[in-house]
XYZ file of C-alpha atoms in Angstrom:
590
model
C 14.017 137.918 32.195
C 17.224 136.396 33.623
C 16.050 132.896 32.731
C 15.178 134.036 29.217
C 18.731 135.421 28.735
C 20.244 132.095 29.812
C 17.981 130.058 27.511
C 18.663 132.321 24.513
C 22.434 132.069 25.162
C 22.120 128.268 25.139
C 20.230 128.361 21.829
C 22.931 130.589 20.312
C 25.498 127.975 21.351
C 23.528 125.370 19.367
C 22.377 123.698 22.568
C 18.731 122.944 21.725
C 16.333 120.642 23.565
C 12.645 120.424 24.321
C 12.920 121.827 27.837
C 14.653 125.041 26.707
C 12.101 125.669 23.942
C 9.174 124.772 26.221
C 10.375 127.134 28.981
C 10.985 129.984 26.532
C 7.476 129.459 25.168
C 6.095 129.540 28.713
C 7.995 132.780 29.524
C 6.588 134.458 26.387
C 3.087 133.167 27.151
C 3.306 134.637 30.669
C 4.398 137.959 29.103
C 1.475 137.734 26.652
C 3.904 137.673 23.719
C 1.769 135.071 22.001
C 3.385 134.895 18.560
C 6.834 134.389 20.115
C 5.347 131.768 22.457
C 3.812 129.914 19.495
C 7.177 129.939 17.702
C 8.879 128.171 20.630
C 6.012 125.741 21.342
C 5.818 124.755 17.641
C 9.496 123.807 17.766
C 9.181 122.105 21.157
C 6.242 119.864 20.163
C 8.452 117.799 17.803
C 10.410 116.412 20.759
C 8.894 113.202 22.117
C 9.525 113.984 25.771
C 7.485 114.319 28.937
C 6.345 117.927 28.355
C 4.941 117.143 24.913
C 1.328 116.993 26.078
C 1.638 120.259 28.034
C 3.301 121.890 25.019
C 0.195 121.199 22.944
C -2.048 122.516 25.734
C -0.148 125.816 25.884
C -0.082 126.023 22.095
C -3.865 125.609 21.913
C -4.260 128.274 24.622
C -2.104 130.708 22.598
C -4.262 130.220 19.495
C -7.457 130.644 21.552
C -6.129 133.926 23.009
C -5.402 135.133 19.461
C -8.923 134.067 18.389
C -7.294 131.844 15.772
C -9.752 128.989 16.217
C -8.865 127.188 12.985
C -5.232 126.739 14.103
C -6.389 125.788 17.599
C -8.621 123.063 16.108
C -5.842 121.868 13.801
C -3.392 121.693 16.723
C -5.926 119.808 18.821
C -6.525 117.172 16.117
C -2.760 116.745 15.737
C -2.288 116.463 19.517
C -4.997 113.807 19.856
C -3.140 111.534 17.428
C -0.174 111.580 19.818
C -2.155 111.712 23.082
C -5.551 110.047 22.401
C -6.305 109.574 26.104
C -5.320 113.030 27.362
C -8.272 114.475 29.275
C -6.275 117.696 29.800
C -6.008 118.253 26.047
C -9.688 117.494 25.536
C -10.802 119.919 28.242
C -8.412 122.648 27.036
C -9.800 122.350 23.507
C -13.336 122.409 24.912
C -12.747 126.089 25.732
C -12.853 126.811 21.967
C -16.290 125.321 21.549
C -17.387 127.074 24.742
C -16.255 130.451 23.351
C -18.235 129.779 20.174
C -21.312 128.457 22.009
C -20.982 125.203 20.078
C -22.839 123.308 22.777
C -23.365 119.957 21.025
C -19.653 119.646 20.224
C -18.865 120.729 23.773
C -21.062 117.955 25.196
C -19.228 115.372 23.046
C -15.842 116.633 24.250
C -16.785 116.573 27.936
C -18.296 113.098 27.572
C -15.147 111.892 25.806
C -12.973 113.320 28.595
C -15.218 111.790 31.257
C -15.000 108.381 29.561
C -11.230 108.601 30.222
C -11.640 109.931 33.768
C -15.204 109.714 35.148
C -14.017 111.216 38.461
C -13.128 114.635 37.032
C -15.616 116.774 38.973
C -14.579 119.943 37.103
C -15.527 118.336 33.796
C -18.839 117.247 35.313
C -19.393 120.788 36.562
C -18.716 122.201 33.078
C -20.978 119.633 31.435
C -23.739 120.430 33.926
C -23.353 124.133 33.071
C -23.795 123.355 29.350
C -27.026 121.449 30.025
C -28.187 124.291 32.285
C -27.505 126.786 29.475
C -29.537 124.591 27.119
C -32.312 124.390 29.758
C -31.891 120.607 29.873
C -32.364 120.764 33.620
C -32.927 117.064 34.451
C -29.574 116.196 32.846
C -27.882 119.109 34.619
C -29.315 117.994 37.983
C -28.059 114.415 37.625
C -24.594 115.566 36.559
C -24.307 118.055 39.423
C -25.348 115.303 41.859
C -22.480 113.118 40.588
C -20.051 116.031 40.903
C -21.205 116.783 44.479
C -20.540 113.161 45.488
C -17.007 113.413 44.078
C -16.312 116.869 45.548
C -18.679 117.531 48.502
C -16.636 120.565 49.613
C -17.045 122.498 46.331
C -19.851 124.915 47.191
C -20.700 126.202 43.711
C -21.686 122.674 42.606
C -24.413 122.680 45.269
C -25.640 126.106 44.205
C -25.706 125.045 40.537
C -27.660 121.934 41.551
C -30.205 124.006 43.521
C -30.478 126.542 40.696
C -31.260 123.830 38.107
C -33.883 122.365 40.421
C -35.522 125.720 41.104
C -35.681 126.759 37.430
C -37.314 123.439 36.537
C -39.618 123.544 39.617
C -38.262 120.156 40.696
C -39.209 119.973 44.369
C -38.010 116.432 45.029
C -35.305 115.848 47.647
C -36.345 118.897 49.673
C -34.403 117.577 52.692
C -31.176 117.671 50.685
C -32.014 121.241 49.613
C -32.472 122.304 53.252
C -29.239 120.566 54.223
C -27.352 122.523 51.531
C -29.001 125.842 52.451
C -28.069 125.434 56.102
C -24.365 125.897 55.411
C -23.530 126.670 51.755
C -21.701 129.980 51.490
C -21.754 130.282 55.293
C -18.872 127.897 55.894
C -16.323 126.574 53.404
C -16.096 128.211 49.996
C -17.914 131.474 49.323
C -20.723 131.628 46.759
C -22.735 134.399 45.142
C -25.855 134.949 47.284
C -27.974 135.950 44.266
C -29.099 132.485 43.129
C -30.212 131.587 46.658
C -32.481 134.625 47.149
C -35.520 132.768 45.679
C -34.892 129.762 47.935
C -34.931 131.265 51.423
C -35.964 134.446 53.199
C -33.068 134.854 55.611
C -31.398 138.297 55.567
C -28.756 137.248 58.094
C -27.542 134.438 55.816
C -27.716 136.741 52.790
C -25.410 139.211 54.578
C -22.882 136.525 55.601
C -22.794 135.054 52.074
C -22.498 138.497 50.473
C -19.640 139.558 52.751
C -17.677 136.327 52.243
C -18.247 136.328 48.481
C -17.257 139.965 48.073
C -14.139 139.530 50.210
C -12.970 136.479 48.261
C -13.997 137.512 44.742
C -13.932 141.317 44.488
C -11.988 142.801 47.402
C -9.031 144.885 46.222
C -6.881 147.552 47.788
C -9.041 150.661 47.733
C -7.861 154.240 47.376
C -9.631 156.965 49.299
C -10.798 159.675 46.888
C -11.223 163.274 47.951
C -14.276 165.266 46.951
C -13.474 168.221 44.663
C -16.274 170.822 44.441
C -17.453 171.592 40.888
C -20.139 173.645 39.177
C -22.274 170.513 38.779
C -22.529 167.287 40.762
C -21.053 164.515 38.632
C -22.968 161.194 38.795
C -21.735 157.979 37.173
C -24.107 155.058 36.571
C -22.490 151.629 35.974
C -24.312 148.659 34.397
C -24.391 146.083 31.606
C -28.126 146.659 31.103
C -28.502 149.949 29.243
C -30.905 148.490 26.672
C -34.412 146.943 26.682
C -33.863 145.271 30.043
C -35.892 145.396 33.277
C -33.453 147.992 34.684
C -34.014 150.400 31.798
C -37.765 149.819 31.636
C -37.805 151.192 35.187
C -35.047 153.839 34.946
C -35.234 155.378 31.484
C -37.191 158.492 32.566
C -34.696 159.286 35.342
C -32.045 159.985 32.723
C -34.495 162.193 30.857
C -35.590 164.163 33.941
C -32.210 164.651 35.633
C -31.651 168.392 36.118
C -28.837 169.099 33.640
C -28.203 172.501 35.247
C -27.243 170.855 38.529
C -25.995 167.428 37.480
C -23.632 165.982 34.939
C -24.619 162.402 34.088
C -22.074 159.843 32.898
C -22.883 156.287 31.818
C -20.333 153.445 32.078
C -21.596 150.462 30.107
C -20.095 146.985 30.177
C -22.123 145.485 27.371
C -21.620 145.784 23.622
C -25.335 145.188 23.050
C -27.237 148.365 22.203
C -30.759 149.135 20.986
C -33.289 151.956 20.754
C -33.217 152.462 24.555
C -29.422 152.855 24.416
C -29.672 155.458 21.663
C -32.340 157.357 23.596
C -30.163 157.216 26.732
C -27.140 158.674 24.911
C -29.206 161.740 23.997
C -30.214 162.288 27.644
C -26.768 162.080 29.292
C -23.507 164.011 29.087
C -21.250 161.067 28.387
C -21.653 157.400 27.409
C -18.487 155.327 27.913
C -18.248 151.685 26.839
C -15.857 149.864 29.200
C -16.809 146.341 28.111
C -13.512 145.136 26.711
C -11.090 146.779 29.103
C -9.759 145.664 32.474
C -11.231 146.814 35.783
C -8.036 148.797 36.454
C -8.294 150.630 33.106
C -11.992 151.309 33.717
C -11.173 152.715 37.154
C -8.537 154.986 35.620
C -11.059 156.312 33.069
C -13.733 156.925 35.733
C -11.293 158.610 38.119
C -10.141 160.974 35.382
C -13.817 161.927 34.947
C -13.735 163.032 38.620
C -17.079 161.524 39.633
C -18.681 162.717 42.853
C -21.094 159.790 43.133
C -20.870 156.359 41.483
C -24.022 154.219 41.324
C -23.728 150.453 40.798
C -26.850 149.033 39.125
C -25.684 145.385 39.043
C -24.675 144.087 42.483
C -24.121 140.332 42.286
C -26.220 139.838 39.146
C -24.865 138.601 35.809
C -21.954 140.560 34.256
C -21.190 142.428 37.469
C -18.014 144.561 37.663
C -17.914 145.087 41.434
C -14.100 145.070 41.365
C -14.344 148.561 39.834
C -16.136 149.752 42.963
C -13.736 147.820 45.190
C -10.853 149.900 43.783
C -13.120 152.979 44.204
C -14.091 155.441 41.477
C -15.869 158.123 43.528
C -15.900 159.566 47.064
C -19.470 158.269 47.409
C -20.488 154.838 46.046
C -24.082 153.616 46.029
C -25.881 150.332 45.284
C -29.265 150.658 43.593
C -32.015 148.675 41.873
C -30.224 145.822 40.074
C -29.534 143.657 43.121
C -32.152 143.367 45.888
C -29.872 142.947 48.874
C -26.673 143.928 50.607
C -23.269 143.740 48.886
C -21.580 143.077 52.243
C -18.606 145.264 51.351
C -16.738 148.259 52.751
C -16.647 149.977 49.349
C -20.377 150.429 48.782
C -21.201 153.281 51.130
C -24.972 153.435 50.693
C -27.949 151.399 49.504
C -31.101 153.122 48.225
C -34.259 151.721 49.833
C -37.396 152.894 51.638
C -38.921 152.378 55.078
C -40.888 149.318 53.923
C -37.939 147.592 52.218
C -35.511 148.139 55.117
C -37.238 149.192 58.346
C -35.073 150.161 61.336
C -35.130 146.641 62.842
C -33.672 145.097 59.655
C -30.876 147.635 59.004
C -28.429 145.392 60.888
C -28.470 142.966 57.919
C -26.945 145.558 55.559
C -23.286 146.558 55.408
C -24.265 149.822 53.695
C -25.789 152.930 55.266
C -29.422 153.064 54.156
C -30.653 155.975 52.046
C -34.407 156.293 52.449
C -36.472 157.479 49.518
C -39.569 159.331 50.823
C -41.828 156.883 48.975
C -41.148 153.588 47.175
C -37.470 152.929 46.351
C -38.393 151.593 42.879
C -38.367 154.125 40.053
C -40.919 153.688 37.273
C -41.530 154.945 33.775
C -44.525 157.287 33.818
C -44.960 156.934 30.052
C -44.827 153.212 29.524
C -45.331 152.161 25.941
C -48.236 149.764 25.735
C -49.226 147.739 22.692
C -52.228 149.020 20.788
C -53.368 145.430 20.219
C -56.694 144.552 21.792
C -56.195 141.086 23.246
C -58.959 138.623 24.056
C -58.629 135.856 26.634
C -58.962 133.280 23.893
C -55.758 134.638 22.285
C -53.866 133.012 25.135
C -55.935 129.881 25.682
C -57.934 131.437 28.529
C -61.673 130.877 28.947
C -63.846 133.988 28.931
C -65.883 133.045 32.018
C -63.098 131.940 34.389
C -61.427 133.763 37.264
C -57.764 134.192 36.354
C -55.136 133.975 39.071
C -51.806 135.024 37.538
C -48.110 135.029 38.384
C -45.640 136.157 35.738
C -42.548 135.762 37.897
C -39.693 133.614 36.587
C -40.430 129.999 37.527
C -37.388 129.713 39.826
C -39.141 132.088 42.244
C -41.991 129.607 42.738
C -41.530 127.197 45.645
C -43.725 124.382 46.913
C -44.890 126.686 49.722
C -46.688 129.094 47.361
C -47.778 126.418 44.926
C -49.687 124.460 47.586
C -51.619 127.622 48.459
C -52.351 128.267 44.784
C -53.684 124.722 44.357
C -55.848 125.173 47.444
C -57.283 128.342 45.866
C -58.061 126.487 42.627
C -59.943 123.874 44.699
C -61.981 126.538 46.481
C -62.633 128.780 43.473
C -64.200 126.220 41.164
C -64.287 128.234 37.955
C -60.716 129.468 38.095
C -57.360 128.911 36.424
C -53.727 129.736 37.165
C -51.875 131.715 34.490
C -48.083 131.402 34.738
C -45.063 132.550 32.770
C -43.406 129.855 30.689
C -39.712 129.706 31.641
C -38.887 126.272 30.209
C -40.528 122.966 29.269
C -39.388 121.102 32.388
C -40.992 123.586 34.764
C -44.265 123.069 32.852
C -43.996 119.281 33.200
C -43.176 119.458 36.911
C -45.803 122.066 37.784
C -48.528 120.142 35.959
C -47.423 116.909 37.643
C -47.517 118.592 41.076
C -50.995 120.008 40.344
C -52.327 116.525 39.533
C -50.666 115.203 42.689
C -52.602 117.808 44.676
C -55.897 116.900 43.032
C -56.058 119.709 40.442
C -56.470 119.048 36.724
C -53.266 120.147 35.033
C -55.304 121.772 32.257
C -56.234 124.467 34.775
C -52.681 125.822 34.591
C -52.026 127.883 31.461
C -48.523 128.988 30.481
C -47.810 132.278 28.759
C -45.013 132.655 26.225
C -42.490 135.472 26.338
C -43.713 138.511 24.390
C -42.464 142.079 24.025
C -42.890 144.307 27.074
C -45.391 146.421 25.113
C -47.562 143.362 24.378
C -47.186 142.082 27.938
C -48.518 145.346 29.410
C -51.638 144.903 27.242
C -51.889 141.162 27.957
C -51.593 141.307 31.770
C -54.876 143.267 31.961
C -56.710 140.001 31.241
C -55.735 138.673 34.696
C -58.078 139.171 37.639
C -55.601 138.819 40.510
C -51.800 138.569 40.632
C -50.435 136.096 43.214
C -46.980 137.018 44.459
C -44.098 134.673 45.332
C -42.614 134.823 48.827
C -38.799 134.704 49.059
C -38.279 136.718 45.898
C -41.294 138.892 45.099
C -42.445 140.192 41.772
C -40.378 143.339 41.166
C -40.666 144.718 37.620
C -43.413 142.158 36.961
C -45.322 143.633 39.908
C -45.150 147.192 38.586
C -46.212 145.808 35.173
C -49.314 144.221 36.729
C -50.179 147.292 38.811
C -49.731 149.528 35.762
C -52.231 147.242 33.986
C -54.730 147.651 36.837
C -54.329 144.150 38.276
C -54.337 143.931 42.111
C -51.573 141.876 43.772
C -51.718 139.824 46.943
C -48.302 139.597 48.594
C -46.772 138.317 51.820
C -44.271 140.624 53.513
C -41.025 138.812 54.317
C -37.781 139.909 55.975
C -35.265 140.126 53.112
C -35.086 142.974 50.584
C -36.278 140.675 47.771
C -39.205 139.520 49.928
C -40.524 143.048 50.658
C -40.496 144.777 47.252
C -44.145 144.112 46.436
C -45.159 145.402 49.872
C -43.280 148.621 49.108
C -45.074 149.037 45.757
C -48.501 148.422 47.293
C -47.770 150.826 50.170
C -46.900 153.544 47.647
C -50.321 152.985 46.048
C -52.144 153.094 49.417
C -53.111 149.441 48.939
C -51.720 148.104 52.231
C -54.840 145.940 52.550
C -53.262 143.637 49.940
C -50.160 143.003 52.096
C -50.391 139.907 54.291
C -48.200 138.682 57.150
C -48.446 134.884 56.802
C -49.586 132.044 54.529
C -53.066 131.728 56.041
C -53.806 135.427 55.669
C -52.416 135.364 52.104
C -54.691 132.483 51.087
C -57.760 133.905 52.853
C -57.361 137.300 51.201
C -56.852 135.826 47.728
C -59.933 133.647 48.226
C -62.027 136.596 49.419
C -61.072 138.671 46.347
C -61.764 135.755 43.975
C -65.159 134.989 45.510
C -66.390 138.568 46.019
C -66.748 140.343 42.698
C -67.725 143.672 44.252
C -64.616 143.635 46.465
C -62.432 142.919 43.431
C -64.065 145.788 41.514
C -63.532 148.175 44.438
C -59.835 147.214 44.551
C -59.497 147.744 40.799
C -61.213 151.143 41.080
C -58.935 152.201 43.922
C -55.838 151.014 42.029
C -56.900 152.958 38.940
C -57.369 156.152 40.981
C -54.144 155.759 42.959
C -52.168 155.088 39.796
C -53.024 158.610 38.586
C -51.994 160.391 41.793
C -49.416 158.100 43.425
C -45.705 158.851 43.488
C -45.064 155.292 42.216
C -45.633 156.216 38.587
C -44.398 159.811 38.810
C -40.930 159.658 37.207
C -40.318 163.385 37.470
C -41.084 163.502 41.197
C -38.982 160.388 41.832
C -36.002 161.916 40.017
C -36.330 165.119 42.048
C -36.406 163.138 45.306
C -33.345 161.182 44.205
C -31.498 164.378 43.300
C -32.314 165.851 46.719
C -30.615 162.826 48.282
C -27.579 163.205 46.015
C -27.308 166.891 47.034
C -27.583 166.033 50.746
C -24.775 163.468 50.415
C -22.546 165.995 48.642
C -23.343 168.762 51.140
C -22.223 166.443 53.931
C -18.784 166.250 52.256
C -18.337 169.996 51.887
């Protein structure tokens, strides 16, 4: 403010130069007075002095913030005439095309900037991210490799590289992968642990990464909130996924069955996307608050005024997380549930909801939260799943009528070479069999087929299924004979889909949360005989089921019976058990 007074006094005295105008523009930009900032920068840009390039950059940023993309483009074109080799200008303007998802134009801009300075690792990182978004994984991998060579200490480049490789099922350079996994996020820069869950089953590393990432990205000064007794317990659920998303496919009945005489249910959504599930949800809760376009601090203020007793985070470290809200604290009790299969590693999430299979006593040390044990499986399920009325035949999906169908509908990044080698061994042993996988992207298909041929299996024996509606998928999955689980990151919602459809699952119980979910589901259905402890047992069991039709039929019969009586698909009972836990937590505060 003092500087601004001095500059304005100088202008009044007819003392005008580029530096004064530039600095006034910068002061107004910092104060978010964008129109005033533009006024000063527009005047300053006509001076041919050293700050001219930066003036244009700030001017473009002002127009972007005002969503005035036409003026931003016009300013950029004008600036390039004066500064044709300014990589800074090019990369600033690239933000416009990024905002508008104009990926092809964005690629041209990054390539133009990199032709000026090929050693700009940030530009390489951004270009890699564009190719990753477009699912052009081979290009993304090569670009990330270049960026890592230029900036070996930037951890997120290594994670992006590993993520592109895992989504495309590119298992080359496994030694380099292991080298990265040994230290990334453990030393040096912090990284989100989420993308590494499919790559290794190591709960100790997951905890270290989570703690470091939370501390560096989300940790804020927290305020202790006192519990104020009310007529009803006030529960707030926070997520970006209150629509036809895996979270809602599992949770939607909870909101319907919550006891409205005892509980007041508030929803805090950070997504503008809404559909039929959202509309149904609004009818089943007391309050639906959209906090998408407001700051974390404003969202915290809104939630605190609602005087929540318990706040439940359904996102964790997954996409569109708002963990900073929980870091500031919005309720006396804060809980992590369902969306993220692991610890948050923070001091602001008080509890994590699990069960005795997911987190047994000997593994509790890998969680920063106190563990809340559900009496049965931690995963809620919809007891009235909507299934397509279509009657599918195997031929509808390119499957032969007389073959044994091994299936895995997990996202392709969950598949590692470890599982795939076992699956190929099973195809060798079970002559008239195929492997039915979910189609994530074209490159994973190419790489998986190539690996199959390498292991002596005709690539035509792997069939890929397109994405369909959840209703159609529940009808389609019934065509499978046996679901083969992945190891580090199990089938979660896809597992309950398969079990709902009557398809048995063979799983291997790991150590991490994400590696034990399927074991929890099978335990809830009294199908512990399908849980294995190592690779040999996993392969032997899958082979036995595939080669013994009567054993397969007995498993299907048992699954069908258990499905009717098990707690796994009893939404009302699950909700009651959850409410009992909420009441116990509140009673402990009184």
